[in-house]
mmCIF file of C-alpha atoms in Angstrom:
data_model
loop_
_atom_site.group_PDB
_atom_site.id
_atom_site.type_symbol
_atom_site.label_atom_id
_atom_site.label_comp_id
_atom_site.label_asym_id
_atom_site.label_seq_id
_atom_site.Cartn_x
_atom_site.Cartn_y
_atom_site.Cartn_z
ATOM 1 C CA MET A 1 75.435 114.232 63.756
ATOM 2 C CA ALA A 2 75.236 115.513 66.665
ATOM 3 C CA THR A 3 72.336 117.406 67.542
ATOM 4 C CA LEU A 4 71.876 121.087 68.945
ATOM 5 C CA LYS A 5 69.564 122.736 70.607
ATOM 6 C CA ILE A 6 68.844 125.825 68.376
ATOM 7 C CA LEU A 7 67.034 129.247 69.434
ATOM 8 C CA GLN A 8 65.751 130.960 66.225
ATOM 9 C CA VAL A 9 65.181 134.722 66.830
ATOM 10 C CA CYS A 10 62.829 136.975 64.572
ATOM 11 C CA ALA A 11 60.419 139.945 65.183
ATOM 12 C CA LEU A 12 57.046 138.338 64.809
ATOM 13 C CA ASP A 13 55.657 134.899 65.711
ATOM 14 C CA THR A 14 53.914 135.323 61.620
ATOM 15 C CA THR A 15 57.713 135.366 60.618
ATOM 16 C CA ALA A 16 58.085 131.715 61.776
ATOM 17 C CA GLU A 17 55.094 130.575 60.523
ATOM 18 C CA THR A 18 54.740 131.961 57.018
ATOM 19 C CA MET A 19 58.457 131.946 56.209
ATOM 20 C CA LEU A 20 60.675 129.973 58.560
ATOM 21 C CA GLN A 21 58.164 127.577 58.999
ATOM 22 C CA PRO A 22 59.995 124.485 56.589
ATOM 23 C CA LEU A 23 63.002 125.207 57.605
ATOM 24 C CA LEU A 24 61.540 124.869 61.706
ATOM 25 C CA LEU A 25 59.894 121.149 61.048
ATOM 26 C CA ALA A 26 63.244 119.881 58.724
ATOM 27 C CA LEU A 27 65.543 120.778 61.479
ATOM 28 C CA GLN A 28 63.239 119.482 63.954
ATOM 29 C CA ASN A 29 63.049 116.462 62.614
ATOM 30 C CA ALA A 30 67.020 115.738 61.894
ATOM 31 C CA GLY A 31 66.691 115.466 65.994
ATOM 32 C CA HIS A 32 67.692 119.401 67.137
ATOM 33 C CA GLU A 33 65.306 121.268 69.369
ATOM 34 C CA VAL A 34 64.003 124.414 68.747
ATOM 35 C CA GLY A 35 63.030 126.694 70.372
ATOM 36 C CA ILE A 36 61.352 130.646 68.768
ATOM 37 C CA ALA A 37 61.905 134.350 69.916
ATOM 38 C CA CYS A 38 59.737 136.444 69.061
ATOM 39 C CA ALA A 39 56.969 138.738 69.772
ATOM 40 C CA ASP A 40 53.328 136.741 70.226
ATOM 41 C CA THR A 41 50.829 138.519 67.920
ATOM 42 C CA GLY A 42 48.143 135.082 67.088
ATOM 43 C CA ALA A 43 50.325 132.611 65.607
ATOM 44 C CA ALA A 44 52.638 131.246 68.497
ATOM 45 C CA SER A 45 50.317 128.751 69.998
ATOM 46 C CA LYS A 46 49.920 127.017 66.813
ATOM 47 C CA LEU A 47 53.652 127.038 66.893
ATOM 48 C CA ALA A 48 53.906 125.538 70.375
ATOM 49 C CA ALA A 49 51.826 122.602 68.918
ATOM 50 C CA GLN A 50 53.926 121.582 66.720
ATOM 51 C CA GLY A 51 56.808 121.070 69.306
ATOM 52 C CA PHE A 52 58.600 124.318 69.469
ATOM 53 C CA THR A 53 59.359 126.135 72.748
ATOM 54 C CA MET A 54 57.866 129.488 72.206
ATOM 55 C CA HIS A 55 59.776 132.749 73.901
ATOM 56 C CA ASP A 56 57.648 135.939 73.589
ATOM 57 C CA ILE A 57 59.989 139.013 72.967
ATOM 58 C CA PRO A 58 58.845 142.235 72.527
ATOM 59 C CA ILE A 59 60.590 143.247 69.439
ATOM 60 C CA GLU A 60 60.606 146.241 68.245
ATOM 61 C CA ARG A 61 60.704 146.752 64.414
ATOM 62 C CA LYS A 62 63.003 149.882 64.309
ATOM 63 C CA ILE A 63 65.419 151.522 66.421
ATOM 64 C CA ASP A 64 64.257 152.482 69.585
ATOM 65 C CA TRP A 65 67.136 151.907 72.186
ATOM 66 C CA THR A 66 65.346 151.707 75.547
ATOM 67 C CA SER A 67 62.684 149.037 73.781
ATOM 68 C CA ASN A 68 66.226 147.563 71.837
ATOM 69 C CA TRP A 69 68.029 147.411 75.014
ATOM 70 C CA LYS A 70 64.886 145.135 77.302
ATOM 71 C CA THR A 71 64.599 143.362 74.098
ATOM 72 C CA ILE A 72 68.555 142.024 74.148
ATOM 73 C CA ARG A 73 68.656 141.976 78.083
ATOM 74 C CA SER A 74 65.156 139.025 77.535
ATOM 75 C CA ILE A 75 67.127 137.127 74.768
ATOM 76 C CA VAL A 76 70.532 136.853 77.053
ATOM 77 C CA GLN A 77 67.877 135.687 80.086
ATOM 78 C CA ILE A 78 66.670 132.997 77.986
ATOM 79 C CA LEU A 79 70.055 132.286 76.456
ATOM 80 C CA LYS A 80 71.607 131.399 79.584
ATOM 81 C CA ASP A 81 68.250 129.734 81.490
ATOM 82 C CA GLU A 82 68.054 127.546 78.386
ATOM 83 C CA GLN A 83 71.487 126.736 77.604
ATOM 84 C CA TYR A 84 70.739 126.977 74.171
ATOM 85 C CA ASP A 85 73.827 125.598 71.351
ATOM 86 C CA ALA A 86 72.986 127.975 68.439
ATOM 87 C CA VAL A 87 71.067 131.070 67.685
ATOM 88 C CA HIS A 88 70.108 131.775 63.896
ATOM 89 C CA VAL A 89 68.561 134.997 63.409
ATOM 90 C CA HIS A 90 66.262 136.488 60.711
ATOM 91 C CA THR A 91 64.789 139.644 60.367
ATOM 92 C CA PRO A 92 67.202 142.731 60.342
ATOM 93 C CA VAL A 93 66.493 144.770 64.017
ATOM 94 C CA ALA A 94 65.357 141.396 65.760
ATOM 95 C CA ALA A 95 69.166 140.063 63.472
ATOM 96 C CA ALA A 96 71.060 142.840 65.180
ATOM 97 C CA LEU A 97 69.476 142.452 68.654
ATOM 98 C CA GLY A 98 69.618 138.273 68.781
ATOM 99 C CA ARG A 99 73.346 138.816 67.595
ATOM 100 C CA VAL A 100 74.596 141.161 70.234
ATOM 101 C CA ALA A 101 72.483 138.974 73.004
ATOM 102 C CA ALA A 102 74.377 135.867 71.753
ATOM 103 C CA LYS A 103 77.692 137.454 72.085
ATOM 104 C CA ARG A 104 76.790 138.320 75.439
ATOM 105 C CA ALA A 105 75.601 135.436 76.567
ATOM 106 C CA GLY A 106 78.063 133.401 75.014
ATOM 107 C CA THR A 107 76.015 131.425 72.881
ATOM 108 C CA LYS A 108 78.761 128.925 71.049
ATOM 109 C CA HIS A 109 77.689 129.657 67.297
ATOM 110 C CA ILE A 110 75.793 132.203 65.668
ATOM 111 C CA VAL A 111 74.056 132.041 62.840
ATOM 112 C CA TYR A 112 72.722 135.268 60.101
ATOM 113 C CA THR A 113 70.414 134.542 57.418
ATOM 114 C CA ALA A 114 69.920 137.958 55.768
ATOM 115 C CA HIS A 115 66.588 138.172 53.582
ATOM 116 C CA GLY A 116 68.326 140.692 52.132
ATOM 117 C CA PHE A 117 70.351 143.488 53.723
ATOM 118 C CA TYR A 118 68.573 146.357 55.119
ATOM 119 C CA PHE A 119 71.278 148.808 52.851
ATOM 120 C CA HIS A 120 70.253 148.847 49.067
ATOM 121 C CA GLU A 121 71.671 151.327 46.048
ATOM 122 C CA LYS A 122 68.439 153.745 46.767
ATOM 123 C CA MET A 123 69.043 154.769 49.654
ATOM 124 C CA GLY A 124 70.691 158.062 50.253
ATOM 125 C CA ARG A 125 74.590 158.046 51.017
ATOM 126 C CA VAL A 126 74.773 158.757 54.859
ATOM 127 C CA THR A 127 71.642 156.701 55.539
ATOM 128 C CA TYR A 128 73.455 153.406 53.384
ATOM 129 C CA GLN A 129 76.904 153.919 54.588
ATOM 130 C CA LEU A 130 75.167 153.809 58.478
ATOM 131 C CA THR A 131 73.412 150.428 58.256
ATOM 132 C CA TYR A 132 76.146 149.458 55.536
ATOM 133 C CA SER A 133 78.423 149.546 58.610
ATOM 134 C CA VAL A 134 76.557 148.328 61.769
ATOM 135 C CA GLU A 135 75.791 144.805 59.488
ATOM 136 C CA LYS A 136 79.512 144.849 58.622
ATOM 137 C CA TRP A 137 80.826 145.464 62.327
ATOM 138 C CA LEU A 138 78.114 142.851 63.505
ATOM 139 C CA ALA A 139 79.771 139.720 60.559
ATOM 140 C CA ARG A 140 82.952 140.284 61.803
ATOM 141 C CA PHE A 141 81.902 140.425 65.359
ATOM 142 C CA ALA A 142 79.054 139.193 66.439
ATOM 143 C CA THR A 143 78.270 136.018 63.693
ATOM 144 C CA ASP A 144 79.780 133.170 63.181
ATOM 145 C CA TYR A 145 77.995 132.137 59.652
ATOM 146 C CA LEU A 146 76.741 134.088 57.220
ATOM 147 C CA LEU A 147 73.930 133.328 54.776
ATOM 148 C CA LEU A 148 72.762 135.595 52.433
ATOM 149 C CA GLN A 149 69.795 134.779 50.012
ATOM 150 C CA SER A 150 70.641 137.153 47.598
ATOM 151 C CA GLN A 151 73.036 136.373 45.172
ATOM 152 C CA GLU A 152 74.179 140.372 45.179
ATOM 153 C CA ASP A 153 74.306 140.567 48.954
ATOM 154 C CA TYR A 154 76.691 137.312 48.546
ATOM 155 C CA GLU A 155 78.914 138.617 46.463
ATOM 156 C CA LEU A 156 79.082 142.461 48.103
ATOM 157 C CA ALA A 157 79.904 140.635 51.710
ATOM 158 C CA ASN A 158 82.290 138.248 50.038
ATOM 159 C CA ARG A 159 84.260 141.265 48.264
ATOM 160 C CA LYS A 160 83.870 143.537 50.786
ATOM 161 C CA ARG A 161 85.446 140.767 53.228
ATOM 162 C CA PHE A 162 82.404 140.941 56.193
ATOM 163 C CA LYS A 163 83.531 137.142 56.762
ATOM 164 C CA ASN A 164 86.343 134.593 55.325
ATOM 165 C CA THR A 165 84.778 132.622 52.669
ATOM 166 C CA THR A 166 84.443 129.752 54.441
ATOM 167 C CA ARG A 167 82.159 131.011 56.923
ATOM 168 C CA LEU A 168 79.550 132.844 53.802
ATOM 169 C CA MET A 169 77.429 130.836 52.129
ATOM 170 C CA HIS A 170 75.182 132.024 49.178
ATOM 171 C CA LEU A 171 71.939 130.257 49.818
ATOM 172 C CA GLY A 172 69.581 131.395 48.024
ATOM 173 C CA ASN A 173 65.804 131.413 48.249
ATOM 174 C CA GLY A 174 63.123 128.941 46.864
ATOM 175 C CA ILE A 175 59.732 127.507 47.805
ATOM 176 C CA ASP A 176 57.826 123.937 48.210
ATOM 177 C CA LEU A 177 57.003 123.466 44.671
ATOM 178 C CA THR A 178 54.737 120.572 44.761
ATOM 179 C CA ARG A 179 52.230 123.213 45.867
ATOM 180 C CA PHE A 180 52.516 125.404 42.953
ATOM 181 C CA TYR A 181 52.227 124.172 39.483
ATOM 182 C CA PRO A 182 50.643 126.254 35.704
ATOM 183 C CA ARG A 183 46.658 125.383 35.600
ATOM 184 C CA PRO A 184 44.401 127.268 33.283
ATOM 185 C CA ARG A 185 42.170 130.272 34.497
ATOM 186 C CA GLN A 186 39.543 128.383 36.037
ATOM 187 C CA THR A 187 36.936 131.423 35.623
ATOM 188 C CA THR A 188 36.794 133.191 32.117
ATOM 189 C CA GLY A 189 36.773 137.011 32.138
ATOM 190 C CA PRO A 190 39.573 140.199 32.042
ATOM 191 C CA PHE A 191 42.873 140.532 31.965
ATOM 192 C CA THR A 192 43.290 140.619 35.538
ATOM 193 C CA PHE A 193 47.123 141.623 37.761
ATOM 194 C CA LEU A 194 47.757 140.839 41.451
ATOM 195 C CA PHE A 195 49.762 142.150 44.001
ATOM 196 C CA ILE A 196 50.859 140.370 46.835
ATOM 197 C CA GLY A 197 52.439 142.395 49.924
ATOM 198 C CA ARG A 198 52.481 144.321 52.863
ATOM 199 C CA ILE A 199 50.521 147.469 52.579
ATOM 200 C CA VAL A 200 53.144 149.501 52.598
ATOM 201 C CA GLU A 201 55.153 152.614 51.163
ATOM 202 C CA GLU A 202 58.727 150.371 50.387
ATOM 203 C CA LYS A 203 56.091 148.085 48.696
ATOM 204 C CA GLY A 204 55.548 150.205 46.193
ATOM 205 C CA ILE A 205 51.866 150.371 46.055
ATOM 206 C CA LEU A 206 51.080 154.048 45.884
ATOM 207 C CA GLU A 207 52.971 153.753 42.381
ATOM 208 C CA LEU A 208 50.917 150.570 41.523
ATOM 209 C CA LEU A 209 47.712 151.759 42.443
ATOM 210 C CA THR A 210 48.578 155.450 40.043
ATOM 211 C CA ALA A 211 50.419 153.221 37.402
ATOM 212 C CA PHE A 212 46.892 150.843 37.123
ATOM 213 C CA GLU A 213 44.591 153.722 36.914
ATOM 214 C CA GLN A 214 46.451 154.555 33.923
ATOM 215 C CA VAL A 215 46.089 151.122 32.650
ATOM 216 C CA VAL A 216 42.563 151.535 33.112
ATOM 217 C CA SER A 217 41.770 154.460 31.462
ATOM 218 C CA VAL A 218 43.167 152.473 28.364
ATOM 219 C CA GLN A 219 41.977 149.099 28.660
ATOM 220 C CA PRO A 220 38.403 149.666 30.891
ATOM 221 C CA ASP A 221 38.386 145.891 31.474
ATOM 222 C CA VAL A 222 41.430 145.003 32.940
ATOM 223 C CA ARG A 223 41.222 144.266 36.701
ATOM 224 C CA LEU A 224 43.597 144.646 39.929
ATOM 225 C CA MET A 225 43.370 142.189 42.774
ATOM 226 C CA ILE A 226 45.571 143.037 45.910
ATOM 227 C CA ALA A 227 46.295 140.755 48.774
ATOM 228 C CA GLY A 228 48.555 141.368 52.068
ATOM 229 C CA GLU A 229 47.707 143.187 55.417
ATOM 230 C CA MET A 230 47.854 146.427 56.617
ATOM 231 C CA MET A 231 49.298 145.525 60.509
ATOM 232 C CA GLU A 232 49.909 147.532 63.176
ATOM 233 C CA SER A 233 53.120 146.580 63.968
ATOM 234 C CA GLU A 234 54.513 147.985 60.671
ATOM 235 C CA ARG A 235 56.832 150.939 61.392
ATOM 236 C CA ASP A 236 54.542 153.135 58.210
ATOM 237 C CA GLN A 237 51.350 153.467 59.557
ATOM 238 C CA THR A 238 50.525 156.069 56.998
ATOM 239 C CA THR A 239 50.417 154.788 53.716
ATOM 240 C CA LYS A 240 47.397 152.684 54.388
ATOM 241 C CA HIS A 241 44.549 155.191 55.070
ATOM 242 C CA THR A 242 46.510 156.493 50.834
ATOM 243 C CA PHE A 243 45.301 153.359 50.085
ATOM 244 C CA ARG A 244 42.452 153.214 51.468
ATOM 245 C CA LYS A 245 41.180 156.237 49.819
ATOM 246 C CA ARG A 246 42.829 155.528 45.953
ATOM 247 C CA ILE A 247 41.452 152.375 45.862
ATOM 248 C CA ARG A 248 37.652 153.990 46.368
ATOM 249 C CA GLU A 249 38.376 156.299 43.277
ATOM 250 C CA ILE A 250 40.527 153.812 41.237
ATOM 251 C CA PRO A 251 37.998 150.915 39.345
ATOM 252 C CA ASN A 252 37.959 147.332 39.110
ATOM 253 C CA ILE A 253 40.460 146.703 42.349
ATOM 254 C CA ASP A 254 39.766 144.075 44.666
ATOM 255 C CA TYR A 255 41.274 144.530 48.095
ATOM 256 C CA LEU A 256 41.690 140.987 49.907
ATOM 257 C CA GLY A 257 43.790 141.547 52.872
ATOM 258 C CA PHE A 258 45.538 138.813 53.772
ATOM 259 C CA VAL A 259 44.929 135.346 51.568
ATOM 260 C CA GLU A 260 45.870 132.366 52.951
ATOM 261 C CA ASP A 261 45.522 129.849 49.955
ATOM 262 C CA VAL A 262 47.974 131.587 47.631
ATOM 263 C CA PRO A 263 48.214 129.190 44.675
ATOM 264 C CA GLU A 264 44.709 129.497 44.194
ATOM 265 C CA LEU A 265 44.633 133.367 44.319
ATOM 266 C CA LEU A 266 47.245 132.781 41.774
ATOM 267 C CA HIS A 267 45.215 130.230 39.817
ATOM 268 C CA GLN A 268 42.473 133.093 38.911
ATOM 269 C CA VAL A 269 45.365 135.739 37.761
ATOM 270 C CA ASP A 270 46.946 135.982 34.052
ATOM 271 C CA ALA A 271 50.014 138.036 35.460
ATOM 272 C CA PHE A 272 51.585 138.683 38.774
ATOM 273 C CA VAL A 273 53.317 142.553 39.561
ATOM 274 C CA LEU A 274 55.747 144.366 42.383
ATOM 275 C CA PRO A 275 57.020 147.416 42.402
ATOM 276 C CA SER A 276 59.097 147.348 45.376
ATOM 277 C CA HIS A 277 61.257 149.796 46.411
ATOM 278 C CA ARG A 278 63.307 147.196 48.360
ATOM 279 C CA GLU A 279 63.625 143.089 48.408
ATOM 280 C CA GLY A 280 65.785 140.254 49.848
ATOM 281 C CA VAL A 281 64.724 137.587 47.885
ATOM 282 C CA PRO A 282 61.031 137.661 47.160
ATOM 283 C CA ARG A 283 59.240 134.425 47.169
ATOM 284 C CA SER A 284 56.347 135.923 46.060
ATOM 285 C CA ILE A 285 57.998 136.198 42.456
ATOM 286 C CA ILE A 286 59.131 132.473 42.761
ATOM 287 C CA GLU A 287 55.375 131.550 43.583
ATOM 288 C CA ALA A 288 53.940 133.793 40.180
ATOM 289 C CA MET A 289 56.834 131.653 38.417
ATOM 290 C CA ALA A 290 55.804 128.223 38.980
ATOM 291 C CA THR A 291 52.233 128.873 38.040
ATOM 292 C CA ALA A 292 53.743 130.090 34.809
ATOM 293 C CA LYS A 293 52.456 133.847 35.343
ATOM 294 C CA PRO A 294 54.461 136.835 33.644
ATOM 295 C CA VAL A 295 55.948 138.868 36.501
ATOM 296 C CA ILE A 296 55.969 142.458 36.573
ATOM 297 C CA ALA A 297 59.183 143.364 38.852
ATOM 298 C CA THR A 298 61.216 146.312 40.054
ATOM 299 C CA ASN A 299 65.031 146.252 38.194
ATOM 300 C CA ILE A 300 66.492 146.155 42.241
ATOM 301 C CA ARG A 301 68.609 143.561 44.246
ATOM 302 C CA GLY A 302 66.150 140.214 44.623
ATOM 303 C CA CYS A 303 63.830 140.564 42.247
ATOM 304 C CA ARG A 304 66.416 140.521 38.990
ATOM 305 C CA GLU A 305 67.779 137.716 40.429
ATOM 306 C CA GLU A 306 64.679 136.466 39.739
ATOM 307 C CA VAL A 307 63.012 138.214 36.343
ATOM 308 C CA VAL A 308 64.789 137.779 33.686
ATOM 309 C CA ASP A 309 63.534 140.995 31.537
ATOM 310 C CA GLY A 310 62.221 140.425 28.314
ATOM 311 C CA LYS A 311 61.639 136.840 28.744
ATOM 312 C CA THR A 312 60.164 135.556 31.976
ATOM 313 C CA GLY A 313 58.480 138.962 32.825
ATOM 314 C CA TYR A 314 59.937 142.861 32.730
ATOM 315 C CA LEU A 315 61.877 145.140 35.416
ATOM 316 C CA VAL A 316 60.780 148.309 35.459
ATOM 317 C CA GLU A 317 62.640 151.548 37.600
ATOM 318 C CA VAL A 318 61.610 152.103 40.997
ATOM 319 C CA GLN A 319 58.365 154.694 41.469
ATOM 320 C CA ASP A 320 58.662 154.879 38.069
ATOM 321 C CA GLU A 321 54.593 154.847 37.325
ATOM 322 C CA THR A 322 54.735 155.872 33.835
ATOM 323 C CA GLN A 323 56.706 152.646 33.073
ATOM 324 C CA LEU A 324 54.820 150.218 34.889
ATOM 325 C CA ALA A 325 51.738 151.266 33.492
ATOM 326 C CA ARG A 326 53.131 150.866 30.144
ATOM 327 C CA ARG A 327 54.548 147.378 30.316
ATOM 328 C CA MET A 328 51.552 146.415 32.297
ATOM 329 C CA LEU A 329 49.597 147.588 28.587
ATOM 330 C CA GLU A 330 51.395 145.717 26.953
ATOM 331 C CA LEU A 331 51.072 142.147 28.475
ATOM 332 C CA VAL A 332 47.308 143.078 28.448
ATOM 333 C CA GLU A 333 47.676 143.747 24.786
ATOM 334 C CA GLN A 334 49.957 140.421 23.735
ATOM 335 C CA PRO A 335 48.099 137.534 25.859
ATOM 336 C CA ASP A 336 50.449 135.528 23.645
ATOM 337 C CA VAL A 337 53.720 137.043 24.779
ATOM 338 C CA ALA A 338 52.219 137.151 28.391
ATOM 339 C CA SER A 339 51.738 133.369 27.737
ATOM 340 C CA GLU A 340 55.017 132.772 26.528
ATOM 341 C CA MET A 341 56.591 134.682 29.524
ATOM 342 C CA GLY A 342 54.985 132.485 31.997
ATOM 343 C CA ARG A 343 55.735 129.340 30.942
ATOM 344 C CA ALA A 344 59.799 131.024 30.515
ATOM 345 C CA GLY A 345 59.419 131.728 34.191
ATOM 346 C CA PHE A 346 57.779 128.232 35.281
ATOM 347 C CA GLU A 347 60.609 126.779 33.681
ATOM 348 C CA ARG A 348 63.063 129.136 35.754
ATOM 349 C CA ALA A 349 61.258 128.717 38.822
ATOM 350 C CA MET A 350 61.718 124.872 38.608
ATOM 351 C CA LYS A 351 65.422 124.884 37.651
ATOM 352 C CA HIS A 352 66.687 127.434 40.545
ATOM 353 C CA PHE A 353 64.258 128.319 42.990
ATOM 354 C CA ASN A 354 63.231 124.864 45.365
ATOM 355 C CA GLU A 355 62.867 124.998 48.845
ATOM 356 C CA ALA A 356 64.243 121.715 49.600
ATOM 357 C CA ASP A 357 67.483 122.267 48.237
ATOM 358 C CA VAL A 358 67.485 125.711 50.173
ATOM 359 C CA ILE A 359 66.764 123.549 53.786
ATOM 360 C CA LYS A 360 69.327 121.454 52.727
ATOM 361 C CA ARG A 361 72.268 123.503 52.951
ATOM 362 C CA GLN A 362 70.545 124.958 56.335
ATOM 363 C CA LEU A 363 70.611 121.574 57.249
ATOM 364 C CA ASN A 364 74.300 120.602 56.600
ATOM 365 C CA LEU A 365 75.641 123.735 57.976
ATOM 366 C CA PHE A 366 73.607 122.893 61.170
ATOM 367 C CA SER A 367 74.912 119.208 61.030
ATOM 368 C CA ASN A 368 78.622 120.205 60.972
ATOM 369 C CA LEU A 369 78.488 122.425 63.728
#
């Protein structure tokens, strides 16, 4: 097997640490030399201590031509100075800029993992067509291998000829199943829901608060735990102000901020809820399923690939607060059904969402470049 010098490009070091680290370590253990280009927000030193070469570059998580062009030039310089054999890009804006830079630098292999195409069915027609066209153009002219976590994205990319089928891969998504396992709740108490995600509008957090307000008006003891950061690097800086106000108005909500031990947190709750407007293939749902929790999620790409409606949980329509509240109440009022859904979710997670399989597919690709 030939070993490569691979540059991983993503927006933030926290993304590399929390989402990409298992792949990075597997590549390193296979003999590849791994560098990471991203913005340093505090996690870069920990990644450097693991032997990864860190390149601190500012990456705006939105379209800003002046800043974006500076990022492209920085990545081009890194690629030329360090003579990387391959570039592997992640996250929408960083992936676009990284591929343009790799093409300009003449990098031999350009690999893009689409954790979820940025365009989705809930967008307006003009915005959808614009982002769709950009993704398709970059896939055709600035990508050698396109890896899709979502089955729906894979089928679309294949049908619309983003790349030749031999250059497309349905990658899937998964978690370390040895860390997540079912366990009875360690504390007795009222039925408790859990949300894990960024505190931004597109995660559906404001609809969740309104729905929970309806739930607690019927079942006064039910609780909601919320884990997630309010990061200064987010494009959405307004939702957090509404969020702070609303959680003071609604009873029985525990806001935990960032939580490191997610398995332990899941063992403290009865069900998981994620009413996102847009997702790739969310790991948080897989983690909840692997701990045998029923899941309520929105009927969107990614979520509907994980949750089987009526069997492992429920799918609700985006921004439908009334339907969300009704499904939450059904779980509260039918704990036996909730437990049965949790067990079915556990079996599905064990069968379809093993991180080791996802990593193996990527290792095989890089070994054959």
